[in-house]
Amino acid sequence: MGILLTCLFVIIPLAAAPFVFKRTEGHFVERGLVALSLVGAGLAVWVVAYTISIATVDDWSGAKMAPIVAMVRGSPSNYALYQDPSEGVMTGWIYGPVPAILLLPAAIFSTPTNIMLSANVMNLLWVLLPVLWFHIQAGRGWDGKNKTRWAVALLGGCAFLWICLPAESMTRSLFMAGADGPAMGLAALSCALIAQGRRTIHLILAATCAVLAVWSKQSMLPFLIVAPMYLYFIEGLRVALKYLAILFAAIVGISVPLILIFGGANMWFHMVTLPSSHPWSGEKEIGRALVLLRAFGELLTACGESISVLLFITLVFYLLSDGDERSTETSWSQWIARNPWSMLIAAAVISVPGGLLGYVKIGGFVNNLGLTKFFLTLAATLWATQLIVQPRSTRAASLLRSGLCLLILTESALPVFWEGKMQELTAYIAHVRDNRAEISYIFAKNHPGIAYFPWDPLPSLLAEGKLYHFEWGVSDRVLSGSLTLAQLRKHLPDQLVILAYPTSAQSRYILQNLPSVRDLGPDPQLPGFTVYGEQHPVEPQNQLPPARGGAGR
Amino acid sequence: MTWALAILLGIIAIAAAIWAFLATRSQFSSMLVRIIYSSAVISAGAAVLAIVASVAGAPANDQNACQLAHVIAMTRHQPLYPDPTSGVLSAWTDGPLAAVLLAPSAIGAMPTTQIILGICLNLLVALVPTFLLLWQLAGLGHRAIVWPCLAMMLWWMTGQPSLNSVVFLIGADGLAIGLIVASIAFIMGPRDALRITCSAACLALACWTKLSVFPLVCIPLIYLAIVEDPSKAGLFAILFLGLFCAAASILIPIFGFKNMWFQIITLPLAQPWTDVNGQQVHGIERISAFGGSLLSFVHEARIPLAVLAAVCVLGQLLAIKSERSTLKTWLSANAWIMLPTSAIALVPGSLLAFLKMGRNPASFGLCGFLIAITAIAIAIRMYCKADIATDKQSSQLAIASICILLIWDSIGVLFTTSGVPALIGIIQNASANRQETALAFARQNPGQVYFPWNTLSSLLAEGQLYHSTDALRLRSWTGSTVVPTVAQITDHLPRNIRWIAIDASHSNEPLLRIFPRATARIGLPGLEGFAVYTEPGVGAPP
């Protein structure tokens, strides 16, 4: 496997490098960097394959997919995505229904690893395809009148990928199936459509994508005002109002069917009531103001690289542009019109409050900070692509092209020069099926109806057709004060004998509700799990202990 | 108090930022560059805070205590290089000069004070020559870039393990790098006889500080032979040899040739090669292990290397013009070239040290430091050349790029809870460390407790230097020629040993094999944070 990957992603790009060097114009150093960055692109694919594979090890991967797959794979009947708040299964799905629809094709597979892998790949494609299309537009100079410079567009896209790959805030969103990826991709698509043109068809498609982005993740709601603002600045009030009218129609046209299909009350409970009932993490200790300040610091840190790249491009733009070029843009509106990526800066700023709110709540994780980083990074790589394609000075274009190449090479060198890292990445890819989900799937298939995996609802669903409570879904209900023991009992295996928690489980809340179980020690059939249980079926206790904070969403 | 000082530092940094913004009006035409430059001043303030926190946190590192114990013992008339067959096992494998330099730290009464004094001395001798070299390199009228460059160097020193070990780990690296840089700095300007003498003296002393510096002797020799004439290179060689021998004539009688040879040469040479899993490798496996260590070196030095590459690319693409010149005149004007060549000359020794001395990134410290200075030196030269050529765009871009890197480095410290508050916490709790706990307990129970990771505390409490874990590891890993005898080990342990107190976070298995009867792990009041091993049935002190 290692040899194959080395050939595909290192040797072949290296072999192609001399041809690229020969065909590239510019300074010797610049041509060398462009040629070498092919290896960086190859390594990006290798690292992406690893990141997608390793995501299957994360409990949240399967937990997020379980309610989606249950829509079509339940037995004897399928499960609704948004379960009844008082009687239904407690899942971890507190997002909009759009990602569930977009990731649903993964349900055609029958094993947990295949489902998670295909969902992760789809999730990535939902983000990367719009990003790539955006770069292609930038590579042809936005208006479509020039010939597309594919190489520059791909260079920008590769730089985007390499800025995202080392950041956990982005890997969680891009490479792990969930609501963030589709939300980001749809938002980027909406901006790209407006950048491409302002005809009615563009406005309709852009508004549709924006509404779908909001129906993917609630924190995208403020994003709706980005396009009207941009249109107001560059086209005037009339076009902005026209867009608003289209947007309103899109909201109605998309929301009504979704509400009818998924059930308004249940959807409201999961998308609004549950998230709003989550307390803030650390609120009691330091107060809300400090929690927010701390989260803002984390956001700035997460976005540090993107901000630095943007600053550098700004510097190159202002210092190395020709004076004549600069003077042709007399007003802000003209400048914004010529630089449609600036929409993304507005989107980044506007997504800050939602991202911070998602991050500070108990259960919130760094992926919530990823929205801002995503928009800033995209803005940076698009601007660089634009400046390379429409050079304001030869020096600026050379510098930016080399800068992007250097960034790709520096980031891609990290795993290469980390002794043993590439072997580790390859081992994960080769043994992608060696994960807890597969172990619990085989166990549940061999012993249906007796084992419960609170952190792994997907294997039980695939093996038995039953969707059981997800650990964090139960925790969500306790935080919101809406959990009843009757509901807890209702969706546990009929003859519960074994309760298996991953050894490194974030929490064991359900275990606290089953006081009669005891630690049975390691089970050779369930490696990586701590097994609890007793010979006769276990019953929940009568009082509920309080839930504690954690992270994952 | 500490918070007050931090706030004061913050106010000073903000005031300095405002001053920098106003003062650079004539220097930088771009408002954006002025904003970035003044923001970098705040980042520099954060770098200073990070350095102070690193100094304050140094006593928490047990390795510092163990290394300094040898130096303090030396000031108390115990040999720095003990007898290999009967003396205490020593982990001091460097030259004697570093120990002499660190000797003033013995004026402290407590381990925390002594370690902090030692680290401050280390920091000063490493940083002062570096600063002077950069200052000299920038030349009059172009020194605006020196400050952000130096601040960046400080960030690297706090963040990169190998660079961190040069200044924040008690040992010979700090002094060695200071002397190497000083030696280069002396022949960067006019190369008269006095400067050549000083350069040769620094290099001779550097060799007596750390033996692996020896390959660097050829760098100034070749440089002087090309740039000046063979006679000056000859003068350097004679001076170097003379001064090296003069130092030897003083140091060898004091420290003892045989013991010194054993500690500096025999012991490191006898260490086995290890692979990434810590397993010993032999024969053909050594090639793969060597390749692995090369990867580890590049990985460790990746940030300075990336900056070096970026600076070189920037210089090339901005096409900062300089007059065409011959190799001789180019070398004469760019004496900084001795920095990267010195780094390259040190690579083989660093890789060997890495493979033989427990794969510690500290082995790459000297090389990494020189690469970092090179990156900064090239950035400064590029800025100066652009400034001289009145290519204001390029010079502003160069300085602003450095400032952006500096800002990027500092964002994490300035804006997160693991940043400024954590640093303040480290400074406030500088004296709350295992060395102090061990000292208090050892004073109450003299001769009864053995702290293999905290030998400095035992030395201060009981006046006796015991074997340190590092020394035991060094001697036990080697071949049969240098394995200590049981009598030698027991002679330098507490007389009435009852407890072995270790930090549970360390790997202690090899150490505990020496005490096969100490199988019971207990907790002792007064030794919180330690894992205490004893014979079953031996309880707490009355």
Short mmCIF file of N, CA and C in Angstrom, two decimals, chain B residues 377-440:
data_model
loop_
_atom_site.label_atom_id
_atom_site.label_comp_id
_atom_site.label_asym_id
_atom_site.label_seq_id
_atom_site.Cartn_x
_atom_site.Cartn_y
_atom_site.Cartn_z
N ALA B 377 19.26 36.64 9.38
CA ALA B 377 20.35 37.44 8.80
C ALA B 377 20.07 37.75 7.33
N ILE B 378 19.56 36.75 6.60
CA ILE B 378 19.27 36.99 5.18
C ILE B 378 18.13 38.00 5.04
N ALA B 379 17.13 37.88 5.92
CA ALA B 379 16.02 38.86 5.87
C ALA B 379 16.55 40.27 6.11
N ILE B 380 17.45 40.39 7.06
CA ILE B 380 18.02 41.72 7.36
C ILE B 380 18.83 42.23 6.17
N ARG B 381 19.63 41.37 5.58
CA ARG B 381 20.44 41.80 4.43
C ARG B 381 19.54 42.23 3.28
N MET B 382 18.47 41.46 3.06
CA MET B 382 17.57 41.77 1.96
C MET B 382 16.93 43.16 2.18
N TYR B 383 16.52 43.37 3.41
CA TYR B 383 15.90 44.66 3.75
C TYR B 383 16.90 45.80 3.52
N CYS B 384 18.13 45.56 3.99
CA CYS B 384 19.14 46.62 3.88
C CYS B 384 19.46 46.92 2.41
N LYS B 385 19.58 45.85 1.62
CA LYS B 385 19.91 46.05 0.21
C LYS B 385 18.81 46.83 -0.50
N ALA B 386 17.56 46.47 -0.18
CA ALA B 386 16.43 47.17 -0.80
C ALA B 386 16.40 48.62 -0.34
N ASP B 387 16.71 48.82 0.94
CA ASP B 387 16.69 50.17 1.50
C ASP B 387 17.78 51.03 0.85
N ILE B 388 18.94 50.42 0.70
CA ILE B 388 20.06 51.16 0.10
C ILE B 388 19.75 51.49 -1.35
N ALA B 389 19.12 50.53 -2.03
CA ALA B 389 18.78 50.74 -3.45
C ALA B 389 17.54 51.62 -3.62
N THR B 390 17.08 52.18 -2.51
CA THR B 390 15.84 52.99 -2.46
C THR B 390 14.66 52.29 -3.15
N ASP B 391 14.64 50.96 -3.03
CA ASP B 391 13.49 50.19 -3.50
C ASP B 391 12.56 50.05 -2.29
N LYS B 392 11.81 51.14 -2.06
CA LYS B 392 11.01 51.23 -0.83
C LYS B 392 9.94 50.13 -0.77
N GLN B 393 9.41 49.78 -1.95
CA GLN B 393 8.36 48.75 -1.96
C GLN B 393 8.91 47.44 -1.40
N SER B 394 10.08 47.05 -1.89
CA SER B 394 10.65 45.78 -1.45
C SER B 394 11.04 45.81 0.01
N SER B 395 11.65 46.91 0.44
CA SER B 395 12.09 46.96 1.83
C SER B 395 10.89 46.92 2.78
N GLN B 396 9.83 47.62 2.39
CA GLN B 396 8.64 47.61 3.25
C GLN B 396 7.98 46.24 3.25
N LEU B 397 7.98 45.60 2.08
CA LEU B 397 7.39 44.27 2.00
C LEU B 397 8.19 43.29 2.87
N ALA B 398 9.51 43.42 2.84
CA ALA B 398 10.36 42.51 3.63
C ALA B 398 10.09 42.67 5.11
N ILE B 399 10.08 43.91 5.58
CA ILE B 399 9.91 44.12 7.03
C ILE B 399 8.48 43.75 7.46
N ALA B 400 7.51 44.08 6.60
CA ALA B 400 6.12 43.77 6.97
C ALA B 400 5.88 42.27 6.97
N SER B 401 6.54 41.55 6.07
CA SER B 401 6.38 40.09 6.05
C SER B 401 6.89 39.46 7.34
N ILE B 402 8.04 39.96 7.79
CA ILE B 402 8.59 39.46 9.06
C ILE B 402 7.60 39.77 10.20
N CYS B 403 7.04 40.98 10.15
CA CYS B 403 6.10 41.37 11.21
C CYS B 403 4.84 40.50 11.17
N ILE B 404 4.38 40.15 9.97
CA ILE B 404 3.18 39.30 9.87
C ILE B 404 3.47 37.93 10.50
N LEU B 405 4.64 37.39 10.22
CA LEU B 405 5.01 36.10 10.82
C LEU B 405 5.03 36.21 12.35
N LEU B 406 5.53 37.33 12.81
CA LEU B 406 5.61 37.57 14.25
C LEU B 406 4.20 37.65 14.86
N ILE B 407 3.32 38.36 14.17
CA ILE B 407 1.94 38.51 14.66
C ILE B 407 1.26 37.14 14.68
N TRP B 408 1.46 36.38 13.62
CA TRP B 408 0.86 35.04 13.52
C TRP B 408 1.33 34.16 14.68
N ASP B 409 2.64 34.24 14.98
CA ASP B 409 3.19 33.45 16.08
C ASP B 409 2.55 33.83 17.41
N SER B 410 2.26 35.12 17.57
CA SER B 410 1.85 35.58 18.90
C SER B 410 0.34 35.52 19.11
N ILE B 411 -0.43 35.31 18.04
CA ILE B 411 -1.90 35.33 18.20
C ILE B 411 -2.33 34.33 19.27
N GLY B 412 -1.78 33.12 19.18
CA GLY B 412 -2.15 32.07 20.12
C GLY B 412 -1.87 32.44 21.57
N VAL B 413 -0.81 33.19 21.79
CA VAL B 413 -0.44 33.56 23.16
C VAL B 413 -1.26 34.75 23.63
N LEU B 414 -1.50 35.67 22.73
CA LEU B 414 -2.19 36.90 23.14
C LEU B 414 -3.68 36.68 23.39
N PHE B 415 -4.27 35.73 22.68
CA PHE B 415 -5.72 35.67 22.71
C PHE B 415 -6.33 34.40 23.29
N THR B 416 -5.53 33.48 23.80
CA THR B 416 -6.15 32.26 24.34
C THR B 416 -5.86 32.11 25.82
N THR B 417 -6.65 31.24 26.45
CA THR B 417 -6.47 31.03 27.89
C THR B 417 -5.15 30.32 28.16
N SER B 418 -4.68 29.56 27.15
CA SER B 418 -3.39 28.91 27.36
C SER B 418 -2.26 29.90 27.04
N GLY B 419 -2.61 31.14 26.81
CA GLY B 419 -1.61 32.16 26.48
C GLY B 419 -1.21 32.97 27.70
N VAL B 420 -1.52 34.27 27.66
CA VAL B 420 -1.05 35.19 28.71
C VAL B 420 -1.40 34.69 30.12
N PRO B 421 -2.68 34.30 30.40
CA PRO B 421 -2.97 33.86 31.78
C PRO B 421 -2.11 32.65 32.19
N ALA B 422 -1.89 31.74 31.26
CA ALA B 422 -1.08 30.57 31.59
C ALA B 422 0.37 30.97 31.87
N LEU B 423 0.87 31.93 31.06
CA LEU B 423 2.25 32.39 31.27
C LEU B 423 2.38 33.08 32.63
N ILE B 424 1.37 33.89 32.94
CA ILE B 424 1.38 34.59 34.25
C ILE B 424 1.37 33.54 35.36
N GLY B 425 0.55 32.51 35.17
CA GLY B 425 0.46 31.44 36.17
C GLY B 425 1.82 30.80 36.39
N ILE B 426 2.54 30.56 35.31
CA ILE B 426 3.87 29.92 35.42
C ILE B 426 4.81 30.84 36.21
N ILE B 427 4.75 32.15 35.90
CA ILE B 427 5.65 33.10 36.58
C ILE B 427 5.30 33.16 38.07
N GLN B 428 3.98 33.22 38.35
CA GLN B 428 3.55 33.31 39.75
C GLN B 428 3.96 32.09 40.56
N ASN B 429 3.92 30.94 39.91
CA ASN B 429 4.20 29.69 40.65
C ASN B 429 5.59 29.15 40.37
N ALA B 430 6.51 30.05 40.10
CA ALA B 430 7.86 29.60 39.74
C ALA B 430 8.50 28.76 40.85
N SER B 431 8.20 29.10 42.09
CA SER B 431 8.87 28.37 43.18
C SER B 431 8.10 27.14 43.64
N ALA B 432 6.92 26.91 43.04
CA ALA B 432 6.17 25.70 43.41
C ALA B 432 6.57 24.59 42.44
N ASN B 433 7.63 23.89 42.76
CA ASN B 433 8.09 22.83 41.88
C ASN B 433 8.64 21.66 42.70
N ARG B 434 8.91 20.58 42.02
CA ARG B 434 9.35 19.36 42.71
C ARG B 434 10.71 19.55 43.39
N GLN B 435 11.54 20.45 42.86
CA GLN B 435 12.87 20.63 43.47
C GLN B 435 12.70 21.16 44.90
N GLU B 436 11.78 22.10 45.06
CA GLU B 436 11.58 22.70 46.39
C GLU B 436 10.94 21.68 47.34
N THR B 437 9.97 20.92 46.83
CA THR B 437 9.32 19.89 47.65
C THR B 437 10.37 18.87 48.12
N ALA B 438 11.20 18.45 47.18
CA ALA B 438 12.23 17.45 47.51
C ALA B 438 13.22 18.01 48.54
N LEU B 439 13.57 19.29 48.36
CA LEU B 439 14.54 19.90 49.29
C LEU B 439 13.98 19.91 50.71
N ALA B 440 12.71 20.34 50.84
CA ALA B 440 12.11 20.41 52.18
C ALA B 440 12.06 19.03 52.82
#
